[in-house]
Amino acid sequence: MHAAAGSVETAAGNGETYGAEITKMIRVYGIVQGVGFRPTVSRHAMARGIRGSVSNKGPYVEIFAQGKQQDVDAFIADIGNKPPKRAAILKLLEEPVEEPEKFTQFDIIESEKTKGEIFVSPDIAICDECKAEMFDPENRRYLHPFINCTCCGPRLTILDSLPYDRERTSMKEFPMCPSCADEYHNPDTRRYDAQPVCCNDCGPEVYLAGREERGREAITYTRKIIASGGIVAIKGIGGFHLCCDATSEEAVQRLRQRKRRPGKPFAVMAQDMEAVKKICKVSEEQEKILTGHQKPILLLDKLPGETGLCESIAPGNPKVGVMLPYAPVQLLLFHYDDGIRMPGLLVMTSGNTSGAPICRDDEEAAEELSYLCDCILSHNRKIRIRADDSVMDFYKGEPYMIRRSRGYAPLPFMVSTPWKGQVIAAGGELKNTFCIGVDNRFYPSPYVGDLEDLRTVKALKETIGRLETLLEVQPEVVVCDLHPKYNSTVVAEELGYPIVKMQHHYAHILSCMAENDCEEKVIGVSFDGTGYGTDGTIWGGELLVADWQGFTRLGSIEPFVQVGGDISAKEGWRIAVSLIWQNMGNLEKTLDTVRKLGLCTDQEAKVLVTMAQRKINAVTSTSAGRLFDGVSAILGIRRASTFEGEASTALEFAAEAWRKQREMQKKNPEENLKIRMSEKEDIPESTGISEASEDERKFILNTGEIVAYLVRARLAGEDPGKLAYGFHRALADEILAACGEAERQTGIRKVALSGGVF
Ligand code: ZN
Ligand code: ZN
């Protein structure tokens, strides 16, 4: 038993009040181990005069609480409201105990670790106490690039296997010095039981890969390069970043050229909150996320005008991805005692070549990054599992996950359905993450990447192996995408377990249901780029009726012919020509329209139409992503994309900009109403949905009519921003109408929205 936690004698045990007492059993699920959970529970019990016990049961902490009703309730509320700093409670269940034993005190029960049922903690950003120590010249960890404590530091990324202790992490190569060992063993210190504990006398070291400089010299050299406009690669927690001065147009342009990445936004790391507020609008809720212990990249609205941030960081984008330093070495890039003046904003983009996974060791960095950068600041603490930065957006004041990785993975989702069994789901082809299911808990992996690149395929296999070991699972079945040519399907088959193939859009809806712990049948609106349909065509804008058992395809957007395979995903003008031809049904009219819209040459259009007619390299598609790309091209916003989603996000930005401009013009409620009325006339009236005759689909969204309207309006000289807005709104209206119709036909009232388009 821990000295600090102790047993608690309480006055309530004398029999007088016993008759009025209750006993409850409480189970707390989540990150409840290695974060001081039991001592905290014990302190809450002491404060409320509760008797009972607390013990680790592997996947959960079990608590017995005996006392007066109001005290027990207050105690349970305390656990939920005031958990230890780094705990993450996923679920708190309580139930009365009918014939309880009589407790005389509150005990912490030491229990054996249960095999295979442990929650692995995500990596935790440096805490304020460690930060203060790191910048305190009197502290023995002054400027130590690896400072950490029980509350912060690497976790998942350094873990070999469980249980989580130093011997099974990358830290096993670094014996603790006597001072660190003292802290590690003393429950009164901040580093009691902190597995990665180290200091300037022991532990890992930073150095420049391929050069002499180590420690202080390496950091100073790196800072000098950044300050003079150079590019550096820096090894952090879950991999390498490429970094340069985000206030220097020249430096950012050089990085773009070297990385061959003309327009895709770069993430920015700001030295502190003040620096963030100089370039972006930040709400209170957003500030909480930015400064929290997970430190994701947050997409924030740029402030207008000259803010110091280069335009080429996120060209043409009203938002920019910003994060605060989370690894000690990142803080040292901004602040060090070498007198070099550093910018307050740095580009911090994943250290990889396009398509490949983030580099995690010197070998990979030398091979992929050395020609991109001027020096490589590395260190000798091995990264076991890659973890890219997580990316989050906000929607209506609530955080909204775009990429769930470092700081969150592999925190599981739990569903109420009491499933038993173990399963691996191999994930999709682009932006792959996989997931391991153990009974009713689902552990999504860190972000893996695009599996078109064989290096990413290798990373997927390796990471599946690591997480299998960590979670000690032996899957009974592996789930993969229905697409026969996906590399994730190949990887799944190689694992050697029985395979279940799952339709892409159904999987999207299932993931949405699991994330929201939904057990009911739903109307699933799954809108994304590309998924292999059960009929062999490309699906993408689908309405399904789905539950855990299966799905039926209720409807989709209007099918069109997608010509040219992969290239049509990058060149939206090809889709545009296809859509126009489908509407016109006539080559001459199509050529005339294409010419007026400036989409391509007559020759190119003719080739496309011929291929579509003769079904050469052409497939029937209901891809919503491609529809957005095509509309973006028709409206003259983006003819093609240099990165995934460029054309469709540009369409969204145009719509947002037009809406904002409109809102500015609304001066009083009366005018407001007038504008809304006139808007309605300008936007294609939702034509509702039409009946489908083919397959099981009940109806087709009239997206063809929307496109026809947009073409006419664009040729009549209408503002593209207004039409972009009109397109979003008309499509949303059609989806609403379709959901209404689906409800009428099925009686289902719950809708699940999922897929990349949403
Ligand atoms: Zn700390
Ligand atoms: Zn030490």
PDB file of C-alpha atoms in Angstrom, residues 319-551:
ATOM      1  CA  LYS A 319      -7.662  28.657 -42.002  1.00  0.00           C
ATOM      2  CA  VAL A 320      -4.266  27.520 -40.838  1.00  0.00           C
ATOM      3  CA  GLY A 321      -3.293  24.513 -38.729  1.00  0.00           C
ATOM      4  CA  VAL A 322      -1.602  25.617 -35.523  1.00  0.00           C
ATOM      5  CA  MET A 323      -0.181  23.768 -32.539  1.00  0.00           C
ATOM      6  CA  LEU A 324       1.898  24.558 -29.478  1.00  0.00           C
ATOM      7  CA  PRO A 325       5.173  22.779 -28.585  1.00  0.00           C
ATOM      8  CA  TYR A 326       4.559  19.435 -26.893  1.00  0.00           C
ATOM      9  CA  ALA A 327       8.037  17.885 -26.809  1.00  0.00           C
ATOM     10  CA  PRO A 328      10.683  19.536 -24.621  1.00  0.00           C
ATOM     11  CA  VAL A 329      13.106  19.753 -27.563  1.00  0.00           C
ATOM     12  CA  GLN A 330      10.510  21.785 -29.497  1.00  0.00           C
ATOM     13  CA  LEU A 331      10.405  24.346 -26.686  1.00  0.00           C
ATOM     14  CA  LEU A 332      14.188  24.547 -26.834  1.00  0.00           C
ATOM     15  CA  LEU A 333      13.982  25.489 -30.523  1.00  0.00           C
ATOM     16  CA  PHE A 334      12.186  28.670 -29.462  1.00  0.00           C
ATOM     17  CA  HIS A 335      14.018  29.396 -26.202  1.00  0.00           C
ATOM     18  CA  TYR A 336      17.651  28.603 -25.391  1.00  0.00           C
ATOM     19  CA  ASP A 337      20.512  30.364 -23.687  1.00  0.00           C
ATOM     20  CA  ASP A 338      22.661  30.865 -26.792  1.00  0.00           C
ATOM     21  CA  GLY A 339      21.580  34.402 -27.680  1.00  0.00           C
ATOM     22  CA  ILE A 340      20.154  33.470 -31.089  1.00  0.00           C
ATOM     23  CA  ARG A 341      16.954  35.345 -31.984  1.00  0.00           C
ATOM     24  CA  MET A 342      14.327  32.884 -33.144  1.00  0.00           C
ATOM     25  CA  PRO A 343      11.007  33.441 -34.942  1.00  0.00           C
ATOM     26  CA  GLY A 344       7.898  32.840 -32.838  1.00  0.00           C
ATOM     27  CA  LEU A 345       6.334  30.710 -35.569  1.00  0.00           C
ATOM     28  CA  LEU A 346       7.836  27.620 -37.186  1.00  0.00           C
ATOM     29  CA  VAL A 347       6.605  25.391 -39.979  1.00  0.00           C
ATOM     30  CA  MET A 348       6.286  21.913 -38.462  1.00  0.00           C
ATOM     31  CA  THR A 349       5.261  19.485 -41.150  1.00  0.00           C
ATOM     32  CA  SER A 350       5.521  15.703 -41.080  1.00  0.00           C
ATOM     33  CA  GLY A 351       9.007  14.585 -42.026  1.00  0.00           C
ATOM     34  CA  ASN A 352       8.361  12.355 -44.996  1.00  0.00           C
ATOM     35  CA  THR A 353       8.491  12.342 -48.754  1.00  0.00           C
ATOM     36  CA  SER A 354       5.097  12.639 -50.368  1.00  0.00           C
ATOM     37  CA  GLY A 355       3.077   9.476 -49.773  1.00  0.00           C
ATOM     38  CA  ALA A 356       5.563   7.808 -47.415  1.00  0.00           C
ATOM     39  CA  PRO A 357       4.962   7.425 -43.679  1.00  0.00           C
ATOM     40  CA  ILE A 358       6.557   9.856 -41.237  1.00  0.00           C
ATOM     41  CA  CYS A 359      10.264   8.977 -40.698  1.00  0.00           C
ATOM     42  CA  ARG A 360      11.035   7.557 -37.286  1.00  0.00           C
ATOM     43  CA  ASP A 361      14.766   6.710 -37.285  1.00  0.00           C
ATOM     44  CA  ASP A 362      18.053   8.102 -38.588  1.00  0.00           C
ATOM     45  CA  GLU A 363      18.204   5.674 -41.467  1.00  0.00           C
ATOM     46  CA  GLU A 364      14.838   6.718 -42.835  1.00  0.00           C
ATOM     47  CA  ALA A 365      15.631  10.376 -42.208  1.00  0.00           C
ATOM     48  CA  ALA A 366      18.963  10.124 -44.034  1.00  0.00           C
ATOM     49  CA  GLU A 367      17.344   8.419 -46.996  1.00  0.00           C
ATOM     50  CA  GLU A 368      14.225  10.546 -47.340  1.00  0.00           C
ATOM     51  CA  LEU A 369      14.904  13.861 -45.649  1.00  0.00           C
ATOM     52  CA  SER A 370      18.610  14.630 -46.019  1.00  0.00           C
ATOM     53  CA  TYR A 371      18.163  16.112 -49.502  1.00  0.00           C
ATOM     54  CA  LEU A 372      15.229  18.208 -48.265  1.00  0.00           C
ATOM     55  CA  CYS A 373      16.963  19.821 -45.326  1.00  0.00           C
ATOM     56  CA  ASP A 374      20.177  21.478 -44.149  1.00  0.00           C
ATOM     57  CA  CYS A 375      20.639  19.421 -40.983  1.00  0.00           C
ATOM     58  CA  ILE A 376      18.976  16.649 -39.007  1.00  0.00           C
ATOM     59  CA  LEU A 377      18.533  17.069 -35.257  1.00  0.00           C
ATOM     60  CA  SER A 378      18.037  13.555 -33.982  1.00  0.00           C
ATOM     61  CA  HIS A 379      18.221  11.705 -30.666  1.00  0.00           C
ATOM     62  CA  ASN A 380      18.895   8.192 -29.488  1.00  0.00           C
ATOM     63  CA  ARG A 381      15.567   7.373 -27.830  1.00  0.00           C
ATOM     64  CA  LYS A 382      13.955   4.957 -30.250  1.00  0.00           C
ATOM     65  CA  ILE A 383      10.438   5.527 -31.564  1.00  0.00           C
ATOM     66  CA  ARG A 384       8.625   2.194 -31.462  1.00  0.00           C
ATOM     67  CA  ILE A 385       5.342   3.292 -32.986  1.00  0.00           C
ATOM     68  CA  ARG A 386       4.969   6.276 -35.298  1.00  0.00           C
ATOM     69  CA  ALA A 387       2.439   8.900 -34.293  1.00  0.00           C
ATOM     70  CA  ASP A 388       1.727  11.821 -36.579  1.00  0.00           C
ATOM     71  CA  ASP A 389       0.222  14.952 -35.096  1.00  0.00           C
ATOM     72  CA  SER A 390      -3.526  14.835 -34.608  1.00  0.00           C
ATOM     73  CA  VAL A 391      -5.579  17.395 -36.526  1.00  0.00           C
ATOM     74  CA  MET A 392      -8.778  18.944 -35.225  1.00  0.00           C
ATOM     75  CA  ASP A 393     -11.319  21.428 -36.492  1.00  0.00           C
ATOM     76  CA  PHE A 394     -14.204  23.134 -34.728  1.00  0.00           C
ATOM     77  CA  TYR A 395     -17.823  22.938 -35.760  1.00  0.00           C
ATOM     78  CA  LYS A 396     -20.431  25.039 -33.982  1.00  0.00           C
ATOM     79  CA  GLY A 397     -18.151  25.578 -31.006  1.00  0.00           C
ATOM     80  CA  GLU A 398     -17.286  21.909 -30.565  1.00  0.00           C
ATOM     81  CA  PRO A 399     -14.007  20.190 -31.415  1.00  0.00           C
ATOM     82  CA  TYR A 400     -14.197  17.928 -34.427  1.00  0.00           C
ATOM     83  CA  MET A 401     -11.534  15.311 -35.146  1.00  0.00           C
ATOM     84  CA  ILE A 402      -9.985  15.300 -38.624  1.00  0.00           C
ATOM     85  CA  ARG A 403      -7.004  13.035 -37.955  1.00  0.00           C
ATOM     86  CA  ARG A 404      -6.863  11.155 -34.674  1.00  0.00           C
ATOM     87  CA  SER A 405      -3.302  10.216 -33.869  1.00  0.00           C
ATOM     88  CA  ARG A 406      -0.684  11.431 -31.351  1.00  0.00           C
ATOM     89  CA  GLY A 407      -2.155  12.231 -27.942  1.00  0.00           C
ATOM     90  CA  TYR A 408      -5.348  10.268 -28.654  1.00  0.00           C
ATOM     91  CA  ALA A 409      -4.327   6.923 -30.157  1.00  0.00           C
ATOM     92  CA  PRO A 410      -4.769   4.250 -29.001  1.00  0.00           C
ATOM     93  CA  LEU A 411      -7.427   5.456 -26.572  1.00  0.00           C
ATOM     94  CA  PRO A 412     -10.342   3.103 -27.289  1.00  0.00           C
ATOM     95  CA  PHE A 413     -13.969   3.751 -28.031  1.00  0.00           C
ATOM     96  CA  MET A 414     -16.396   1.669 -26.015  1.00  0.00           C
ATOM     97  CA  VAL A 415     -19.810   0.507 -27.060  1.00  0.00           C
ATOM     98  CA  SER A 416     -22.580  -0.755 -24.803  1.00  0.00           C
ATOM     99  CA  THR A 417     -23.258  -3.896 -26.818  1.00  0.00           C
ATOM    100  CA  PRO A 418     -21.630  -6.686 -24.800  1.00  0.00           C
ATOM    101  CA  TRP A 419     -19.626  -8.232 -27.619  1.00  0.00           C
ATOM    102  CA  LYS A 420     -16.998 -10.868 -27.004  1.00  0.00           C
ATOM    103  CA  GLY A 421     -14.082 -11.569 -29.282  1.00  0.00           C
ATOM    104  CA  GLN A 422     -11.057 -10.065 -30.957  1.00  0.00           C
ATOM    105  CA  VAL A 423     -10.840  -8.573 -34.402  1.00  0.00           C
ATOM    106  CA  ILE A 424      -8.508  -6.496 -36.570  1.00  0.00           C
ATOM    107  CA  ALA A 425      -9.939  -4.097 -39.148  1.00  0.00           C
ATOM    108  CA  ALA A 426      -7.278  -3.207 -41.712  1.00  0.00           C
ATOM    109  CA  GLY A 427      -8.689   0.174 -42.751  1.00  0.00           C
ATOM    110  CA  GLY A 428      -8.933   1.932 -46.091  1.00  0.00           C
ATOM    111  CA  GLU A 429      -6.394   2.692 -48.785  1.00  0.00           C
ATOM    112  CA  LEU A 430      -5.978   6.444 -48.407  1.00  0.00           C
ATOM    113  CA  LYS A 431      -5.334   8.041 -45.009  1.00  0.00           C
ATOM    114  CA  ASN A 432      -5.204   4.570 -43.497  1.00  0.00           C
ATOM    115  CA  THR A 433      -5.708   3.866 -39.840  1.00  0.00           C
ATOM    116  CA  PHE A 434      -6.550   0.406 -38.664  1.00  0.00           C
ATOM    117  CA  CYS A 435      -8.436  -0.679 -35.579  1.00  0.00           C
ATOM    118  CA  ILE A 436      -8.237  -3.510 -33.096  1.00  0.00           C
ATOM    119  CA  GLY A 437     -11.416  -4.614 -31.380  1.00  0.00           C
ATOM    120  CA  VAL A 438     -11.309  -6.434 -28.062  1.00  0.00           C
ATOM    121  CA  ASP A 439     -14.797  -7.323 -26.854  1.00  0.00           C
ATOM    122  CA  ASN A 440     -16.696  -4.040 -26.788  1.00  0.00           C
ATOM    123  CA  ARG A 441     -13.587  -1.822 -26.892  1.00  0.00           C
ATOM    124  CA  PHE A 442     -12.187  -0.480 -30.173  1.00  0.00           C
ATOM    125  CA  TYR A 443      -8.615   0.804 -30.379  1.00  0.00           C
ATOM    126  CA  PRO A 444      -8.006   2.936 -33.474  1.00  0.00           C
ATOM    127  CA  SER A 445      -4.335   3.025 -34.454  1.00  0.00           C
ATOM    128  CA  PRO A 446      -2.292   6.165 -34.956  1.00  0.00           C
ATOM    129  CA  TYR A 447      -2.470   7.572 -38.489  1.00  0.00           C
ATOM    130  CA  VAL A 448      -0.616   5.314 -40.923  1.00  0.00           C
ATOM    131  CA  GLY A 449      -0.906   7.089 -44.295  1.00  0.00           C
ATOM    132  CA  ASP A 450      -1.621   6.441 -47.967  1.00  0.00           C
ATOM    133  CA  LEU A 451      -1.105   2.818 -48.904  1.00  0.00           C
ATOM    134  CA  GLU A 452      -0.374   3.589 -52.542  1.00  0.00           C
ATOM    135  CA  ASP A 453       3.207   3.935 -51.324  1.00  0.00           C
ATOM    136  CA  LEU A 454       4.841   0.619 -50.470  1.00  0.00           C
ATOM    137  CA  ARG A 455       6.750   2.169 -47.556  1.00  0.00           C
ATOM    138  CA  THR A 456       3.388   2.938 -45.978  1.00  0.00           C
ATOM    139  CA  VAL A 457       2.276  -0.639 -46.579  1.00  0.00           C
ATOM    140  CA  LYS A 458       5.365  -1.781 -44.682  1.00  0.00           C
ATOM    141  CA  ALA A 459       4.551   0.658 -41.882  1.00  0.00           C
ATOM    142  CA  LEU A 460       0.998  -0.700 -41.711  1.00  0.00           C
ATOM    143  CA  LYS A 461       2.208  -4.292 -41.306  1.00  0.00           C
ATOM    144  CA  GLU A 462       4.726  -3.266 -38.681  1.00  0.00           C
ATOM    145  CA  THR A 463       2.252  -1.167 -36.681  1.00  0.00           C
ATOM    146  CA  ILE A 464      -0.413  -3.886 -36.753  1.00  0.00           C
ATOM    147  CA  GLY A 465       2.211  -6.288 -35.357  1.00  0.00           C
ATOM    148  CA  ARG A 466       3.183  -3.858 -32.605  1.00  0.00           C
ATOM    149  CA  LEU A 467      -0.342  -3.079 -31.486  1.00  0.00           C
ATOM    150  CA  GLU A 468      -1.230  -6.777 -31.583  1.00  0.00           C
ATOM    151  CA  THR A 469       1.645  -7.387 -29.162  1.00  0.00           C
ATOM    152  CA  LEU A 470       0.793  -4.396 -26.983  1.00  0.00           C
ATOM    153  CA  LEU A 471      -2.849  -5.292 -26.614  1.00  0.00           C
ATOM    154  CA  GLU A 472      -2.009  -9.013 -26.477  1.00  0.00           C
ATOM    155  CA  VAL A 473      -4.656  -9.937 -28.999  1.00  0.00           C
ATOM    156  CA  GLN A 474      -5.080 -12.985 -31.149  1.00  0.00           C
ATOM    157  CA  PRO A 475      -7.748 -11.991 -33.618  1.00  0.00           C
ATOM    158  CA  GLU A 476     -10.343 -14.520 -34.660  1.00  0.00           C
ATOM    159  CA  VAL A 477     -11.073 -12.585 -37.800  1.00  0.00           C
ATOM    160  CA  VAL A 478      -9.652  -9.785 -39.939  1.00  0.00           C
ATOM    161  CA  VAL A 479     -11.912  -7.276 -41.643  1.00  0.00           C
ATOM    162  CA  CYS A 480     -10.895  -5.494 -44.823  1.00  0.00           C
ATOM    163  CA  ASP A 481     -12.331  -3.406 -47.614  1.00  0.00           C
ATOM    164  CA  LEU A 482     -14.314  -5.053 -50.392  1.00  0.00           C
ATOM    165  CA  HIS A 483     -11.948  -3.512 -52.975  1.00  0.00           C
ATOM    166  CA  PRO A 484      -9.918  -6.392 -54.437  1.00  0.00           C
ATOM    167  CA  LYS A 485      -6.932  -4.201 -55.330  1.00  0.00           C
ATOM    168  CA  TYR A 486      -6.453  -2.243 -52.128  1.00  0.00           C
ATOM    169  CA  ASN A 487      -3.094  -2.797 -50.474  1.00  0.00           C
ATOM    170  CA  SER A 488      -4.884  -2.854 -47.112  1.00  0.00           C
ATOM    171  CA  THR A 489      -6.813  -5.868 -48.430  1.00  0.00           C
ATOM    172  CA  VAL A 490      -3.533  -7.543 -49.396  1.00  0.00           C
ATOM    173  CA  VAL A 491      -2.058  -6.841 -45.948  1.00  0.00           C
ATOM    174  CA  ALA A 492      -5.221  -8.213 -44.302  1.00  0.00           C
ATOM    175  CA  GLU A 493      -5.024 -11.407 -46.324  1.00  0.00           C
ATOM    176  CA  GLU A 494      -1.340 -11.871 -45.452  1.00  0.00           C
ATOM    177  CA  LEU A 495      -2.135 -11.865 -41.726  1.00  0.00           C
ATOM    178  CA  GLY A 496      -3.427 -15.389 -42.162  1.00  0.00           C
ATOM    179  CA  TYR A 497      -6.682 -15.181 -40.233  1.00  0.00           C
ATOM    180  CA  PRO A 498     -10.195 -15.690 -41.597  1.00  0.00           C
ATOM    181  CA  ILE A 499     -11.247 -12.655 -43.649  1.00  0.00           C
ATOM    182  CA  VAL A 500     -14.485 -10.707 -43.707  1.00  0.00           C
ATOM    183  CA  LYS A 501     -14.862  -8.176 -46.532  1.00  0.00           C
ATOM    184  CA  MET A 502     -16.808  -5.055 -45.778  1.00  0.00           C
ATOM    185  CA  GLN A 503     -18.312  -2.493 -48.117  1.00  0.00           C
ATOM    186  CA  HIS A 504     -16.526   0.860 -47.720  1.00  0.00           C
ATOM    187  CA  HIS A 505     -19.524   3.112 -47.073  1.00  0.00           C
ATOM    188  CA  TYR A 506     -21.171   0.678 -44.725  1.00  0.00           C
ATOM    189  CA  ALA A 507     -17.887   0.629 -42.775  1.00  0.00           C
ATOM    190  CA  HIS A 508     -18.021   4.437 -42.573  1.00  0.00           C
ATOM    191  CA  ILE A 509     -21.506   4.288 -41.060  1.00  0.00           C
ATOM    192  CA  LEU A 510     -20.515   1.513 -38.640  1.00  0.00           C
ATOM    193  CA  SER A 511     -17.555   3.570 -37.439  1.00  0.00           C
ATOM    194  CA  CYS A 512     -19.845   6.551 -36.881  1.00  0.00           C
ATOM    195  CA  MET A 513     -22.238   4.330 -34.922  1.00  0.00           C
ATOM    196  CA  ALA A 514     -19.427   2.882 -32.789  1.00  0.00           C
ATOM    197  CA  GLU A 515     -17.954   6.297 -32.099  1.00  0.00           C
ATOM    198  CA  ASN A 516     -21.348   7.458 -30.828  1.00  0.00           C
ATOM    199  CA  ASP A 517     -22.245   4.181 -29.113  1.00  0.00           C
ATOM    200  CA  CYS A 518     -25.356   3.790 -31.228  1.00  0.00           C
ATOM    201  CA  GLU A 519     -27.068   0.407 -31.214  1.00  0.00           C
ATOM    202  CA  GLU A 520     -30.146   1.273 -33.241  1.00  0.00           C
ATOM    203  CA  LYS A 521     -30.806   0.960 -36.935  1.00  0.00           C
ATOM    204  CA  VAL A 522     -29.866   4.188 -38.733  1.00  0.00           C
ATOM    205  CA  ILE A 523     -30.211   5.977 -42.016  1.00  0.00           C
ATOM    206  CA  GLY A 524     -26.559   6.217 -43.011  1.00  0.00           C
ATOM    207  CA  VAL A 525     -25.503   9.104 -45.217  1.00  0.00           C
ATOM    208  CA  SER A 526     -22.028   8.161 -46.379  1.00  0.00           C
ATOM    209  CA  PHE A 527     -20.446  10.761 -48.662  1.00  0.00           C
ATOM    210  CA  ASP A 528     -16.829  10.435 -49.723  1.00  0.00           C
ATOM    211  CA  GLY A 529     -14.440   9.987 -52.624  1.00  0.00           C
ATOM    212  CA  THR A 530     -14.246   6.422 -53.709  1.00  0.00           C
ATOM    213  CA  GLY A 531     -15.414   3.085 -52.416  1.00  0.00           C
ATOM    214  CA  TYR A 532     -15.886  -0.239 -54.139  1.00  0.00           C
ATOM    215  CA  GLY A 533     -19.591  -1.013 -54.386  1.00  0.00           C
ATOM    216  CA  THR A 534     -21.227  -4.410 -54.036  1.00  0.00           C
ATOM    217  CA  ASP A 535     -22.204  -4.091 -57.714  1.00  0.00           C
ATOM    218  CA  GLY A 536     -18.630  -3.458 -58.877  1.00  0.00           C
ATOM    219  CA  THR A 537     -19.216   0.243 -59.617  1.00  0.00           C
ATOM    220  CA  ILE A 538     -17.642   3.131 -57.710  1.00  0.00           C
ATOM    221  CA  TRP A 539     -19.775   4.324 -54.835  1.00  0.00           C
ATOM    222  CA  GLY A 540     -19.319   7.603 -53.037  1.00  0.00           C
ATOM    223  CA  GLY A 541     -22.521   9.496 -52.254  1.00  0.00           C
ATOM    224  CA  GLU A 542     -24.693   6.873 -50.597  1.00  0.00           C
ATOM    225  CA  LEU A 543     -27.780   6.558 -48.457  1.00  0.00           C
ATOM    226  CA  LEU A 544     -27.930   3.298 -46.568  1.00  0.00           C
ATOM    227  CA  VAL A 545     -30.151   1.701 -44.014  1.00  0.00           C
ATOM    228  CA  ALA A 546     -27.685   0.122 -41.634  1.00  0.00           C
ATOM    229  CA  ASP A 547     -27.316  -1.667 -38.356  1.00  0.00           C
ATOM    230  CA  TRP A 548     -24.677  -3.987 -36.896  1.00  0.00           C
ATOM    231  CA  GLN A 549     -26.049  -6.879 -38.942  1.00  0.00           C
ATOM    232  CA  GLY A 550     -25.918  -5.370 -42.405  1.00  0.00           C
ATOM    233  CA  PHE A 551     -27.187  -2.699 -44.760  1.00  0.00           C
TER     234      PHE A 551
END
